Amino acid sequence: MSIKPRKQTHQVLVGNIKVGGGAPIVVQSMTNTDTADIAGTVKQIIELSNAGSELVRVTVNTEEAAKAVPEVHNQLVQKGFSVPIVGDFHFNGHKLLDKYPACAETLAKYRINPGNVGRGKSRDPQFQQMIEFACKYNKPVRIGVNGGSLDQSVLTRLLDENRLKDTPQELPAITREAIVLSALESAAKAEEYGLGSDKIILSCKISNVQELINIYQDLSTRCDYALHLGLTEAGMGSKGIVSSSAALSILMQQGIGDTIRISLTPEPGGARTTEVVVAQEILQTMGFRSFTPMVIACPGCGRTTSDYFQKLAQDIQAYLRSHMPIWKEKYKGVEEMEVAVMGCVVNGPGESKNANIGISLPGTGESPVAPVYEDGVKTVTLKGDRIAEEFQELVERYIESHYGVN
């Protein structure tokens, strides 16, 4: 299946990052620190930025958090980081933006949830107030609808209308429509209040893969706003990775989506940066963007000897990713390089020849040597106890000679 062209949407400038309008799909993430913990928040934003997050969202839920935002930004700038910070608001955002103008000015974007901006008669005035702040400070807004906090007034209205139909729809269809309509109606109101369409990003997140796909397919046909993709509450480990990959890959293949976030629940003690790596790898394996040299490695079988090739593949992959913050500035195009680490003679030479640089390690019963191929040509045969170290040195030399500044 071929990749469809990106759906043309309005381009939104978030700090120095372009979202939509034909720009590359942007990777973003969110801290899980208490934003009032300035040191902890700065540390995590730096980690996320180094991992490749191009936008980082922080929770702004208390006065202490709102007070902390400018200092978080200042410390990041002092440390040489310019990643745009997005403020995540629920329930009391209108009050915080009003009371702490430095926070309102510092943030690169506001995130508003239509279901949590207010209740009843207070909803529209509070939403309007937040949009007016966005206009005042020239900030874009993500109107982010969530299935778990859906604006009940919209759902109730649609259910009432549905009861009067000769052929009523079932509840799942009504809920999908309520999610989409909540986003579209809120965006229309934001424009009425003076916010330009080039300042609006929409998202409609739920945790069911098929429902998410249906919702975004519908939403994309009904508006030209930039779209933020994400499977909310994706879960932990492989479940969260697989479900997010399935949903977002299908949508992006259809040309839908301008920025993505992978909402993984971290493993206990696990790194928050995992969600950034997963987002990058989805985009890179789908062919949308390149972030870091990719390692091709076989799964292993009865022919492969011990776990030597597995450790080498793991070490090389970690080495490549850890060096990318430096290499991306120094070696143009290195992110598109492919490195093969293969475990036996069956597919080893072929895959190694197809990669930029590859090694075919000896399998069971094979000669204890490891041929290395560069651009399809065997250049050296490694043997002995330092195969791993020598191959890493060859990778370094290949990068320097092929991607170094001319």
mmCIF file of C-alpha atoms in Angstrom:
data_model
loop_
_atom_site.group_PDB
_atom_site.id
_atom_site.type_symbol
_atom_site.label_atom_id
_atom_site.label_comp_id
_atom_site.label_asym_id
_atom_site.label_seq_id
_atom_site.Cartn_x
_atom_site.Cartn_y
_atom_site.Cartn_z
ATOM 1 C CA MET A 1 0.000 0.000 0.000
ATOM 2 C CA SER A 2 1.391 3.395 -0.958
ATOM 3 C CA ILE A 3 1.506 6.299 1.465
ATOM 4 C CA LYS A 4 -1.155 8.863 0.702
ATOM 5 C CA PRO A 5 -0.071 12.510 0.513
ATOM 6 C CA ARG A 6 -0.476 14.438 3.751
ATOM 7 C CA LYS A 7 -3.921 15.969 4.078
ATOM 8 C CA GLN A 8 -3.454 19.711 3.646
ATOM 9 C CA THR A 9 -4.163 21.504 6.920
ATOM 10 C CA HIS A 10 -3.507 24.963 8.274
ATOM 11 C CA GLN A 11 0.041 25.374 9.524
ATOM 12 C CA VAL A 12 0.376 26.284 13.188
ATOM 13 C CA LEU A 13 3.572 27.738 14.634
ATOM 14 C CA VAL A 14 4.234 26.452 18.158
ATOM 15 C CA GLY A 15 7.279 28.325 19.359
ATOM 16 C CA ASN A 16 9.772 27.571 16.588
ATOM 17 C CA ILE A 17 8.074 24.319 15.510
ATOM 18 C CA LYS A 18 5.787 24.116 12.480
ATOM 19 C CA VAL A 19 2.775 21.819 12.839
ATOM 20 C CA GLY A 20 0.655 20.983 9.788
ATOM 21 C CA GLY A 21 0.596 22.670 6.410
ATOM 22 C CA GLY A 22 2.913 20.079 4.888
ATOM 23 C CA ALA A 23 5.518 20.229 7.661
ATOM 24 C CA PRO A 24 7.032 16.928 8.872
ATOM 25 C CA ILE A 25 4.967 15.127 11.507
ATOM 26 C CA VAL A 26 6.049 16.478 14.900
ATOM 27 C CA VAL A 27 6.888 14.274 17.896
ATOM 28 C CA GLN A 28 5.714 15.494 21.271
ATOM 29 C CA SER A 29 5.532 14.214 24.832
ATOM 30 C CA MET A 30 4.472 15.254 28.330
ATOM 31 C CA THR A 31 6.202 15.413 31.678
ATOM 32 C CA ASN A 32 4.865 13.492 34.664
ATOM 33 C CA THR A 33 6.615 15.650 37.251
ATOM 34 C CA ASP A 34 4.879 18.128 39.517
ATOM 35 C CA THR A 35 5.487 21.307 37.519
ATOM 36 C CA ALA A 36 6.003 23.190 40.780
ATOM 37 C CA ASP A 37 9.108 21.006 41.211
ATOM 38 C CA ILE A 38 11.222 23.225 39.009
ATOM 39 C CA ALA A 39 14.431 21.190 39.143
ATOM 40 C CA GLY A 40 12.648 17.892 38.485
ATOM 41 C CA THR A 41 10.605 19.351 35.638
ATOM 42 C CA VAL A 42 13.626 20.958 33.978
ATOM 43 C CA LYS A 43 15.537 17.693 34.241
ATOM 44 C CA GLN A 44 12.740 15.681 32.630
ATOM 45 C CA ILE A 45 12.151 18.199 29.842
ATOM 46 C CA ILE A 46 15.859 18.033 29.005
ATOM 47 C CA GLU A 47 15.690 14.228 28.946
ATOM 48 C CA LEU A 48 12.647 14.300 26.673
ATOM 49 C CA SER A 49 14.215 16.918 24.412
ATOM 50 C CA ASN A 50 17.454 14.950 24.136
ATOM 51 C CA ALA A 51 15.436 11.856 23.265
ATOM 52 C CA GLY A 52 13.852 13.786 20.388
ATOM 53 C CA SER A 53 10.645 15.341 21.688
ATOM 54 C CA GLU A 54 10.045 18.500 19.679
ATOM 55 C CA LEU A 55 7.281 19.810 21.951
ATOM 56 C CA VAL A 56 6.910 19.077 25.662
ATOM 57 C CA ARG A 57 3.661 19.553 27.572
ATOM 58 C CA VAL A 58 3.535 20.285 31.295
ATOM 59 C CA THR A 59 0.624 20.221 33.724
ATOM 60 C CA VAL A 60 -0.556 23.660 34.853
ATOM 61 C CA ASN A 61 -3.124 22.821 37.494
ATOM 62 C CA THR A 62 -2.208 24.934 40.513
ATOM 63 C CA GLU A 63 -0.972 28.399 41.314
ATOM 64 C CA GLU A 64 2.394 26.919 42.251
ATOM 65 C CA ALA A 65 2.657 25.245 38.836
ATOM 66 C CA ALA A 66 1.706 28.453 37.023
ATOM 67 C CA LYS A 67 4.310 30.397 39.029
ATOM 68 C CA ALA A 68 6.959 27.801 38.170
ATOM 69 C CA VAL A 69 6.506 27.859 34.386
ATOM 70 C CA PRO A 70 8.593 31.008 33.672
ATOM 71 C CA GLU A 71 11.463 29.773 35.838
ATOM 72 C CA VAL A 72 11.352 26.341 34.172
ATOM 73 C CA HIS A 73 11.647 28.114 30.834
ATOM 74 C CA ASN A 74 14.481 30.366 32.044
ATOM 75 C CA GLN A 75 16.522 27.441 33.329
ATOM 76 C CA LEU A 76 16.046 25.555 30.072
ATOM 77 C CA VAL A 77 17.284 28.552 28.089
ATOM 78 C CA GLN A 78 20.298 28.894 30.383
ATOM 79 C CA LYS A 79 21.138 25.261 29.712
ATOM 80 C CA GLY A 80 20.821 25.754 25.947
ATOM 81 C CA PHE A 81 17.396 24.169 25.369
ATOM 82 C CA SER A 82 14.718 25.875 23.285
ATOM 83 C CA VAL A 83 12.053 23.144 23.159
ATOM 84 C CA PRO A 84 8.587 24.801 23.233
ATOM 85 C CA ILE A 85 6.600 24.201 26.428
ATOM 86 C CA VAL A 86 2.864 23.547 26.160
ATOM 87 C CA GLY A 87 0.542 24.183 29.099
ATOM 88 C CA ASP A 88 -2.068 21.536 29.906
ATOM 89 C CA PHE A 89 -5.138 23.157 31.477
ATOM 90 C CA HIS A 90 -8.260 21.666 33.035
ATOM 91 C CA PHE A 91 -11.017 23.205 35.155
ATOM 92 C CA ASN A 92 -9.186 26.358 36.335
ATOM 93 C CA GLY A 93 -7.079 27.411 33.347
ATOM 94 C CA HIS A 94 -8.961 30.684 32.887
ATOM 95 C CA LYS A 95 -8.103 31.715 36.451
ATOM 96 C CA LEU A 96 -4.448 30.721 36.225
ATOM 97 C CA LEU A 97 -3.863 32.508 32.914
ATOM 98 C CA ASP A 98 -5.512 35.616 34.339
ATOM 99 C CA LYS A 99 -3.600 35.630 37.620
ATOM 100 C CA TYR A 100 -0.189 34.676 36.211
ATOM 101 C CA PRO A 101 0.454 36.596 32.992
ATOM 102 C CA ALA A 102 4.122 35.521 32.977
ATOM 103 C CA CYS A 103 2.927 31.928 32.656
ATOM 104 C CA ALA A 104 0.532 32.881 29.862
ATOM 105 C CA GLU A 105 3.324 34.685 28.034
ATOM 106 C CA THR A 106 5.933 31.949 28.502
ATOM 107 C CA LEU A 107 3.956 28.967 27.267
ATOM 108 C CA ALA A 108 4.202 28.232 23.548
ATOM 109 C CA LYS A 109 0.709 26.731 23.345
ATOM 110 C CA TYR A 110 -2.330 26.148 25.544
ATOM 111 C CA ARG A 111 -4.171 22.843 25.683
ATOM 112 C CA ILE A 112 -7.893 23.135 26.494
ATOM 113 C CA ASN A 113 -10.257 20.210 27.108
ATOM 114 C CA PRO A 114 -13.827 21.263 26.193
ATOM 115 C CA GLY A 115 -15.214 18.730 28.676
ATOM 116 C CA ASN A 116 -13.268 20.207 31.597
ATOM 117 C CA VAL A 117 -13.287 23.933 30.894
ATOM 118 C CA GLY A 118 -16.444 24.547 32.917
ATOM 119 C CA ARG A 119 -19.913 23.240 33.657
ATOM 120 C CA GLY A 120 -23.308 24.517 32.535
ATOM 121 C CA LYS A 121 -23.574 28.276 32.178
ATOM 122 C CA SER A 122 -19.957 28.787 33.220
ATOM 123 C CA ARG A 123 -18.549 26.702 30.365
ATOM 124 C CA ASP A 124 -18.753 29.184 27.488
ATOM 125 C CA PRO A 125 -17.511 32.246 29.443
ATOM 126 C CA GLN A 126 -14.526 30.282 30.790
ATOM 127 C CA PHE A 127 -13.711 28.868 27.358
ATOM 128 C CA GLN A 128 -14.018 32.356 25.849
ATOM 129 C CA GLN A 129 -11.715 33.768 28.499
ATOM 130 C CA MET A 130 -9.002 31.215 27.690
ATOM 131 C CA ILE A 131 -9.310 31.912 23.974
ATOM 132 C CA GLU A 132 -9.043 35.642 24.645
ATOM 133 C CA PHE A 133 -5.790 35.034 26.513
ATOM 134 C CA ALA A 134 -4.522 33.029 23.535
ATOM 135 C CA CYS A 135 -5.380 35.953 21.266
ATOM 136 C CA LYS A 136 -3.830 38.491 23.640
ATOM 137 C CA TYR A 137 -0.518 36.619 23.849
ATOM 138 C CA ASN A 138 -0.620 35.337 20.254
ATOM 139 C CA LYS A 139 -0.569 31.674 21.291
ATOM 140 C CA PRO A 140 -1.947 28.650 19.470
ATOM 141 C CA VAL A 141 -4.414 26.360 21.213
ATOM 142 C CA ARG A 142 -5.014 22.636 21.073
ATOM 143 C CA ILE A 143 -8.655 21.864 21.620
ATOM 144 C CA GLY A 144 -8.290 18.348 22.954
ATOM 145 C CA VAL A 145 -11.427 16.263 23.351
ATOM 146 C CA ASN A 146 -11.132 13.070 25.403
ATOM 147 C CA GLY A 147 -13.648 10.245 25.454
ATOM 148 C CA GLY A 148 -13.202 9.924 29.206
ATOM 149 C CA SER A 149 -14.055 13.577 29.851
ATOM 150 C CA LEU A 150 -16.458 14.276 27.014
ATOM 151 C CA ASP A 151 -18.602 17.408 27.183
ATOM 152 C CA GLN A 152 -21.836 15.851 28.435
ATOM 153 C CA SER A 153 -23.984 18.688 27.106
ATOM 154 C CA VAL A 154 -23.041 17.762 23.544
ATOM 155 C CA LEU A 155 -23.684 14.071 24.148
ATOM 156 C CA THR A 156 -27.027 14.776 25.833
ATOM 157 C CA ARG A 157 -28.129 16.984 22.941
ATOM 158 C CA LEU A 158 -27.285 14.318 20.366
ATOM 159 C CA LEU A 159 -29.022 11.602 22.394
ATOM 160 C CA ASP A 160 -32.149 13.744 22.594
ATOM 161 C CA GLU A 161 -32.069 14.334 18.840
ATOM 162 C CA ASN A 162 -31.460 10.654 18.213
ATOM 163 C CA ARG A 163 -34.585 9.614 20.128
ATOM 164 C CA LEU A 164 -36.729 11.576 17.683
ATOM 165 C CA LYS A 165 -35.341 9.798 14.611
ATOM 166 C CA ASP A 166 -37.323 7.110 12.794
ATOM 167 C CA THR A 167 -34.198 4.941 12.818
ATOM 168 C CA PRO A 168 -32.134 5.861 15.880
ATOM 169 C CA GLN A 169 -28.415 5.219 15.867
ATOM 170 C CA GLU A 170 -26.717 3.064 18.475
ATOM 171 C CA LEU A 171 -24.839 4.630 21.374
ATOM 172 C CA PRO A 172 -21.271 4.071 20.015
ATOM 173 C CA ALA A 173 -22.115 6.002 16.850
ATOM 174 C CA ILE A 174 -23.668 8.816 18.874
ATOM 175 C CA THR A 175 -20.620 8.960 21.135
ATOM 176 C CA ARG A 176 -18.245 9.171 18.161
ATOM 177 C CA GLU A 177 -20.273 12.011 16.707
ATOM 178 C CA ALA A 178 -20.336 13.791 20.077
ATOM 179 C CA ILE A 179 -16.529 13.618 20.310
ATOM 180 C CA VAL A 180 -16.038 15.019 16.806
ATOM 181 C CA LEU A 181 -18.746 17.635 17.187
ATOM 182 C CA SER A 182 -17.356 18.821 20.517
ATOM 183 C CA ALA A 183 -14.024 19.530 18.817
ATOM 184 C CA LEU A 184 -15.539 21.206 15.762
ATOM 185 C CA GLU A 185 -18.016 23.344 17.678
ATOM 186 C CA SER A 186 -15.336 24.460 20.129
ATOM 187 C CA ALA A 187 -13.025 25.374 17.248
ATOM 188 C CA ALA A 188 -15.818 27.363 15.597
ATOM 189 C CA LYS A 189 -16.412 29.256 18.843
ATOM 190 C CA ALA A 190 -12.689 29.923 19.186
ATOM 191 C CA GLU A 191 -12.712 31.507 15.733
ATOM 192 C CA GLU A 192 -15.762 33.558 16.682
ATOM 193 C CA TYR A 193 -13.805 34.852 19.670
ATOM 194 C CA GLY A 194 -10.971 35.966 17.393
ATOM 195 C CA LEU A 195 -8.552 33.029 17.233
ATOM 196 C CA GLY A 196 -7.361 32.318 13.693
ATOM 197 C CA SER A 197 -7.642 28.884 12.121
ATOM 198 C CA ASP A 198 -3.843 28.883 11.911
ATOM 199 C CA LYS A 199 -3.776 28.967 15.719
ATOM 200 C CA ILE A 200 -5.957 25.903 16.261
ATOM 201 C CA ILE A 201 -4.980 22.243 16.581
ATOM 202 C CA LEU A 202 -7.620 19.599 17.233
ATOM 203 C CA SER A 203 -7.436 16.204 18.875
ATOM 204 C CA CYS A 204 -10.115 13.607 19.655
ATOM 205 C CA LYS A 205 -8.576 10.936 21.854
ATOM 206 C CA ILE A 206 -10.006 7.676 23.136
ATOM 207 C CA SER A 207 -8.419 4.371 24.138
ATOM 208 C CA ASN A 208 -10.115 2.047 21.610
ATOM 209 C CA VAL A 209 -8.068 1.572 18.431
ATOM 210 C CA GLN A 210 -10.886 1.024 15.926
ATOM 211 C CA GLU A 211 -12.988 3.821 17.382
ATOM 212 C CA LEU A 212 -10.024 6.204 17.279
ATOM 213 C CA ILE A 213 -9.431 5.412 13.615
ATOM 214 C CA ASN A 214 -13.108 5.995 12.778
ATOM 215 C CA ILE A 215 -13.192 9.285 14.682
ATOM 216 C CA TYR A 216 -10.105 10.761 13.017
ATOM 217 C CA GLN A 217 -11.165 9.597 9.563
ATOM 218 C CA ASP A 218 -14.440 11.456 10.117
ATOM 219 C CA LEU A 219 -12.808 14.516 11.676
ATOM 220 C CA SER A 220 -10.286 14.866 8.851
ATOM 221 C CA THR A 221 -13.065 15.099 6.250
ATOM 222 C CA ARG A 222 -14.893 17.831 8.162
ATOM 223 C CA CYS A 223 -12.145 20.364 8.857
ATOM 224 C CA ASP A 224 -8.793 21.745 7.733
ATOM 225 C CA TYR A 225 -7.356 22.264 11.205
ATOM 226 C CA ALA A 226 -4.008 20.717 12.091
ATOM 227 C CA LEU A 227 -4.588 17.396 13.878
ATOM 228 C CA HIS A 228 -2.829 15.957 16.914
ATOM 229 C CA LEU A 229 -2.910 12.141 16.972
ATOM 230 C CA GLY A 230 -2.738 9.953 20.020
ATOM 231 C CA LEU A 231 -4.342 6.878 21.517
ATOM 232 C CA THR A 232 -5.090 8.050 25.027
ATOM 233 C CA GLU A 233 -4.431 5.766 27.968
ATOM 234 C CA ALA A 234 -2.642 3.357 25.636
ATOM 235 C CA GLY A 235 -1.346 1.282 28.550
ATOM 236 C CA MET A 236 1.956 -0.255 29.544
ATOM 237 C CA GLY A 237 4.720 -2.058 27.707
ATOM 238 C CA SER A 238 4.042 -3.975 24.526
ATOM 239 C CA LYS A 239 0.278 -3.464 24.761
ATOM 240 C CA GLY A 240 0.606 0.313 24.726
ATOM 241 C CA ILE A 241 3.231 0.264 21.990
ATOM 242 C CA VAL A 242 1.320 -2.120 19.727
ATOM 243 C CA SER A 243 -2.065 -0.416 20.101
ATOM 244 C CA SER A 244 -0.609 3.054 19.523
ATOM 245 C CA SER A 245 1.403 1.840 16.540
ATOM 246 C CA ALA A 246 -1.621 0.152 14.981
ATOM 247 C CA ALA A 247 -3.926 3.140 15.332
ATOM 248 C CA LEU A 248 -1.532 5.917 14.374
ATOM 249 C CA SER A 249 0.140 4.053 11.517
ATOM 250 C CA ILE A 250 -3.180 3.441 9.781
ATOM 251 C CA LEU A 251 -4.172 7.091 10.090
ATOM 252 C CA MET A 252 -0.823 8.476 8.972
ATOM 253 C CA GLN A 253 -0.776 6.053 6.038
ATOM 254 C CA GLN A 254 -4.031 7.729 4.969
ATOM 255 C CA GLY A 255 -2.457 11.179 5.193
ATOM 256 C CA ILE A 256 -4.099 12.064 8.524
ATOM 257 C CA GLY A 257 -2.168 13.662 11.388
ATOM 258 C CA ASP A 258 0.332 16.477 11.884
ATOM 259 C CA THR A 259 1.777 15.750 15.324
ATOM 260 C CA ILE A 260 1.773 12.624 17.497
ATOM 261 C CA ARG A 261 2.151 11.638 21.118
ATOM 262 C CA ILE A 262 2.428 8.050 22.387
ATOM 263 C CA SER A 263 0.636 7.984 25.746
ATOM 264 C CA LEU A 264 2.451 5.089 27.399
ATOM 265 C CA THR A 265 2.149 4.254 31.072
ATOM 266 C CA PRO A 266 5.792 4.017 32.178
ATOM 267 C CA GLU A 267 6.986 0.788 33.732
ATOM 268 C CA PRO A 268 7.760 1.228 37.462
ATOM 269 C CA GLY A 269 11.032 3.102 37.493
ATOM 270 C CA GLY A 270 11.028 3.208 33.687
ATOM 271 C CA ALA A 271 12.120 6.158 31.601
ATOM 272 C CA ARG A 272 9.553 8.678 30.418
ATOM 273 C CA THR A 273 11.583 8.956 27.219
ATOM 274 C CA THR A 274 10.319 5.556 26.000
ATOM 275 C CA GLU A 275 7.241 7.214 24.519
ATOM 276 C CA VAL A 276 9.452 9.537 22.482
ATOM 277 C CA VAL A 277 11.543 6.659 21.129
ATOM 278 C CA VAL A 278 8.383 4.746 20.181
ATOM 279 C CA ALA A 279 6.947 7.792 18.372
ATOM 280 C CA GLN A 280 10.167 8.250 16.409
ATOM 281 C CA GLU A 281 10.392 4.570 15.517
ATOM 282 C CA ILE A 282 6.795 4.514 14.274
ATOM 283 C CA LEU A 283 7.501 7.474 12.003
ATOM 284 C CA GLN A 284 10.823 6.075 10.829
ATOM 285 C CA THR A 285 9.667 2.514 10.151
ATOM 286 C CA MET A 286 6.648 3.912 8.274
ATOM 287 C CA GLY A 287 8.965 6.038 6.139
ATOM 288 C CA PHE A 288 7.657 9.459 7.224
ATOM 289 C CA ARG A 289 10.795 10.767 8.935
ATOM 290 C CA SER A 290 14.286 9.670 9.915
ATOM 291 C CA PHE A 291 15.678 10.286 13.388
ATOM 292 C CA THR A 292 18.525 7.873 14.063
ATOM 293 C CA PRO A 293 20.415 5.163 12.176
ATOM 294 C CA MET A 294 18.322 1.986 12.135
ATOM 295 C CA VAL A 295 19.731 -1.377 13.185
ATOM 296 C CA ILE A 296 18.568 -4.408 11.205
ATOM 297 C CA ALA A 297 18.972 -7.608 13.203
ATOM 298 C CA CYS A 298 17.720 -11.167 12.762
ATOM 299 C CA PRO A 299 15.531 -12.769 15.452
ATOM 300 C CA GLY A 300 17.856 -15.696 15.951
ATOM 301 C CA CYS A 301 17.191 -19.406 15.439
ATOM 302 C CA GLY A 302 18.835 -22.780 15.959
ATOM 303 C CA ARG A 303 21.642 -21.720 13.619
ATOM 304 C CA THR A 304 22.724 -18.726 15.681
ATOM 305 C CA THR A 305 25.411 -19.198 18.319
ATOM 306 C CA SER A 306 24.791 -17.949 21.884
ATOM 307 C CA ASP A 307 23.477 -14.414 22.375
ATOM 308 C CA TYR A 308 26.555 -12.638 21.048
ATOM 309 C CA PHE A 309 24.829 -11.113 18.030
ATOM 310 C CA GLN A 310 21.885 -10.038 20.196
ATOM 311 C CA LYS A 311 24.146 -8.159 22.592
ATOM 312 C CA LEU A 312 26.046 -6.602 19.703
ATOM 313 C CA ALA A 313 22.813 -5.435 18.046
ATOM 314 C CA GLN A 314 21.592 -3.991 21.343
ATOM 315 C CA ASP A 315 24.887 -2.248 22.060
ATOM 316 C CA ILE A 316 25.155 -0.786 18.561
ATOM 317 C CA GLN A 317 21.578 0.475 18.651
ATOM 318 C CA ALA A 318 22.097 2.120 22.065
ATOM 319 C CA TYR A 319 25.377 3.617 20.878
ATOM 320 C CA LEU A 320 23.819 5.117 17.755
ATOM 321 C CA ARG A 321 20.852 6.619 19.602
ATOM 322 C CA SER A 322 22.957 8.033 22.440
ATOM 323 C CA HIS A 323 25.217 9.856 19.970
ATOM 324 C CA MET A 324 22.451 11.362 17.808
ATOM 325 C CA PRO A 325 22.105 14.648 19.764
ATOM 326 C CA ILE A 326 25.708 15.394 18.689
ATOM 327 C CA TRP A 327 25.712 13.657 15.312
ATOM 328 C CA LYS A 328 22.580 15.365 13.979
ATOM 329 C CA GLU A 329 24.457 18.674 14.130
ATOM 330 C CA LYS A 330 27.729 17.284 12.820
ATOM 331 C CA TYR A 331 26.826 14.626 10.249
ATOM 332 C CA LYS A 332 24.133 15.587 7.773
ATOM 333 C CA GLY A 333 21.972 12.619 6.730
ATOM 334 C CA VAL A 334 23.398 10.153 9.271
ATOM 335 C CA GLU A 335 19.880 9.517 10.603
ATOM 336 C CA GLU A 336 19.076 7.685 7.360
ATOM 337 C CA MET A 337 21.912 5.169 7.727
ATOM 338 C CA GLU A 338 21.157 1.449 8.140
ATOM 339 C CA VAL A 339 23.361 -0.927 10.135
ATOM 340 C CA ALA A 340 22.882 -4.700 9.920
ATOM 341 C CA VAL A 341 23.890 -7.104 12.697
ATOM 342 C CA MET A 342 23.148 -10.652 11.576
ATOM 343 C CA GLY A 343 23.633 -13.976 13.330
ATOM 344 C CA CYS A 344 24.465 -16.562 10.656
ATOM 345 C CA VAL A 345 25.272 -17.148 7.003
ATOM 346 C CA VAL A 346 21.672 -17.717 5.796
ATOM 347 C CA ASN A 347 20.600 -14.074 5.519
ATOM 348 C CA GLY A 348 23.666 -12.461 7.059
ATOM 349 C CA PRO A 349 25.682 -11.569 3.959
ATOM 350 C CA GLY A 350 22.627 -10.496 1.962
ATOM 351 C CA GLU A 351 21.213 -8.195 4.637
ATOM 352 C CA SER A 352 24.696 -6.837 5.386
ATOM 353 C CA LYS A 353 25.219 -5.997 1.721
ATOM 354 C CA ASN A 354 21.875 -4.175 1.570
ATOM 355 C CA ALA A 355 22.712 -2.013 4.597
ATOM 356 C CA ASN A 356 25.163 0.876 4.586
ATOM 357 C CA ILE A 357 27.378 -1.171 6.858
ATOM 358 C CA GLY A 358 26.705 -4.644 8.182
ATOM 359 C CA ILE A 359 28.291 -7.591 9.904
ATOM 360 C CA SER A 360 27.493 -11.275 9.500
ATOM 361 C CA LEU A 361 28.462 -13.106 12.681
ATOM 362 C CA PRO A 362 29.246 -16.828 12.616
ATOM 363 C CA GLY A 363 26.446 -19.239 13.426
ATOM 364 C CA THR A 364 26.595 -22.825 14.674
ATOM 365 C CA GLY A 365 29.204 -24.843 12.796
ATOM 366 C CA GLU A 366 30.393 -21.880 10.735
ATOM 367 C CA SER A 367 33.947 -20.578 10.558
ATOM 368 C CA PRO A 368 34.618 -18.278 13.560
ATOM 369 C CA VAL A 369 34.920 -15.171 11.391
ATOM 370 C CA ALA A 370 32.643 -12.176 10.773
ATOM 371 C CA PRO A 371 32.729 -10.493 7.355
ATOM 372 C CA VAL A 372 31.857 -6.795 7.299
ATOM 373 C CA TYR A 373 30.216 -5.176 4.277
ATOM 374 C CA GLU A 374 30.163 -1.483 3.435
ATOM 375 C CA ASP A 375 27.836 -0.290 0.667
ATOM 376 C CA GLY A 376 27.517 -3.852 -0.608
ATOM 377 C CA VAL A 377 31.230 -4.654 -0.693
ATOM 378 C CA LYS A 378 33.072 -6.850 1.793
ATOM 379 C CA THR A 379 35.804 -4.677 3.280
ATOM 380 C CA VAL A 380 37.218 -6.749 6.136
ATOM 381 C CA THR A 381 36.772 -9.991 8.053
ATOM 382 C CA LEU A 382 36.833 -9.738 11.834
ATOM 383 C CA LYS A 383 37.781 -12.532 14.194
ATOM 384 C CA GLY A 384 38.974 -13.038 17.737
ATOM 385 C CA ASP A 385 37.703 -11.587 21.003
ATOM 386 C CA ARG A 386 37.285 -7.949 19.912
ATOM 387 C CA ILE A 387 34.742 -8.322 17.120
ATOM 388 C CA ALA A 388 32.200 -6.073 18.854
ATOM 389 C CA GLU A 389 34.681 -3.294 19.628
ATOM 390 C CA GLU A 390 36.223 -3.440 16.157
ATOM 391 C CA PHE A 391 32.833 -3.324 14.446
ATOM 392 C CA GLN A 392 31.828 -0.260 16.462
ATOM 393 C CA GLU A 393 35.070 1.407 15.402
ATOM 394 C CA LEU A 394 34.245 0.584 11.770
ATOM 395 C CA VAL A 395 30.790 2.111 12.192
ATOM 396 C CA GLU A 396 32.373 5.290 13.592
ATOM 397 C CA ARG A 397 34.784 5.473 10.671
ATOM 398 C CA TYR A 398 31.992 4.906 8.164
ATOM 399 C CA ILE A 399 29.964 7.784 9.652
ATOM 400 C CA GLU A 400 32.960 10.100 9.647
ATOM 401 C CA SER A 401 33.918 9.293 6.035
ATOM 402 C CA HIS A 402 30.409 9.280 4.548
ATOM 403 C CA TYR A 403 28.585 11.964 6.543
ATOM 404 C CA GLY A 404 31.362 14.264 7.692
ATOM 405 C CA VAL A 405 31.225 17.961 6.791
ATOM 406 C CA ASN A 406 32.735 18.504 3.352
#
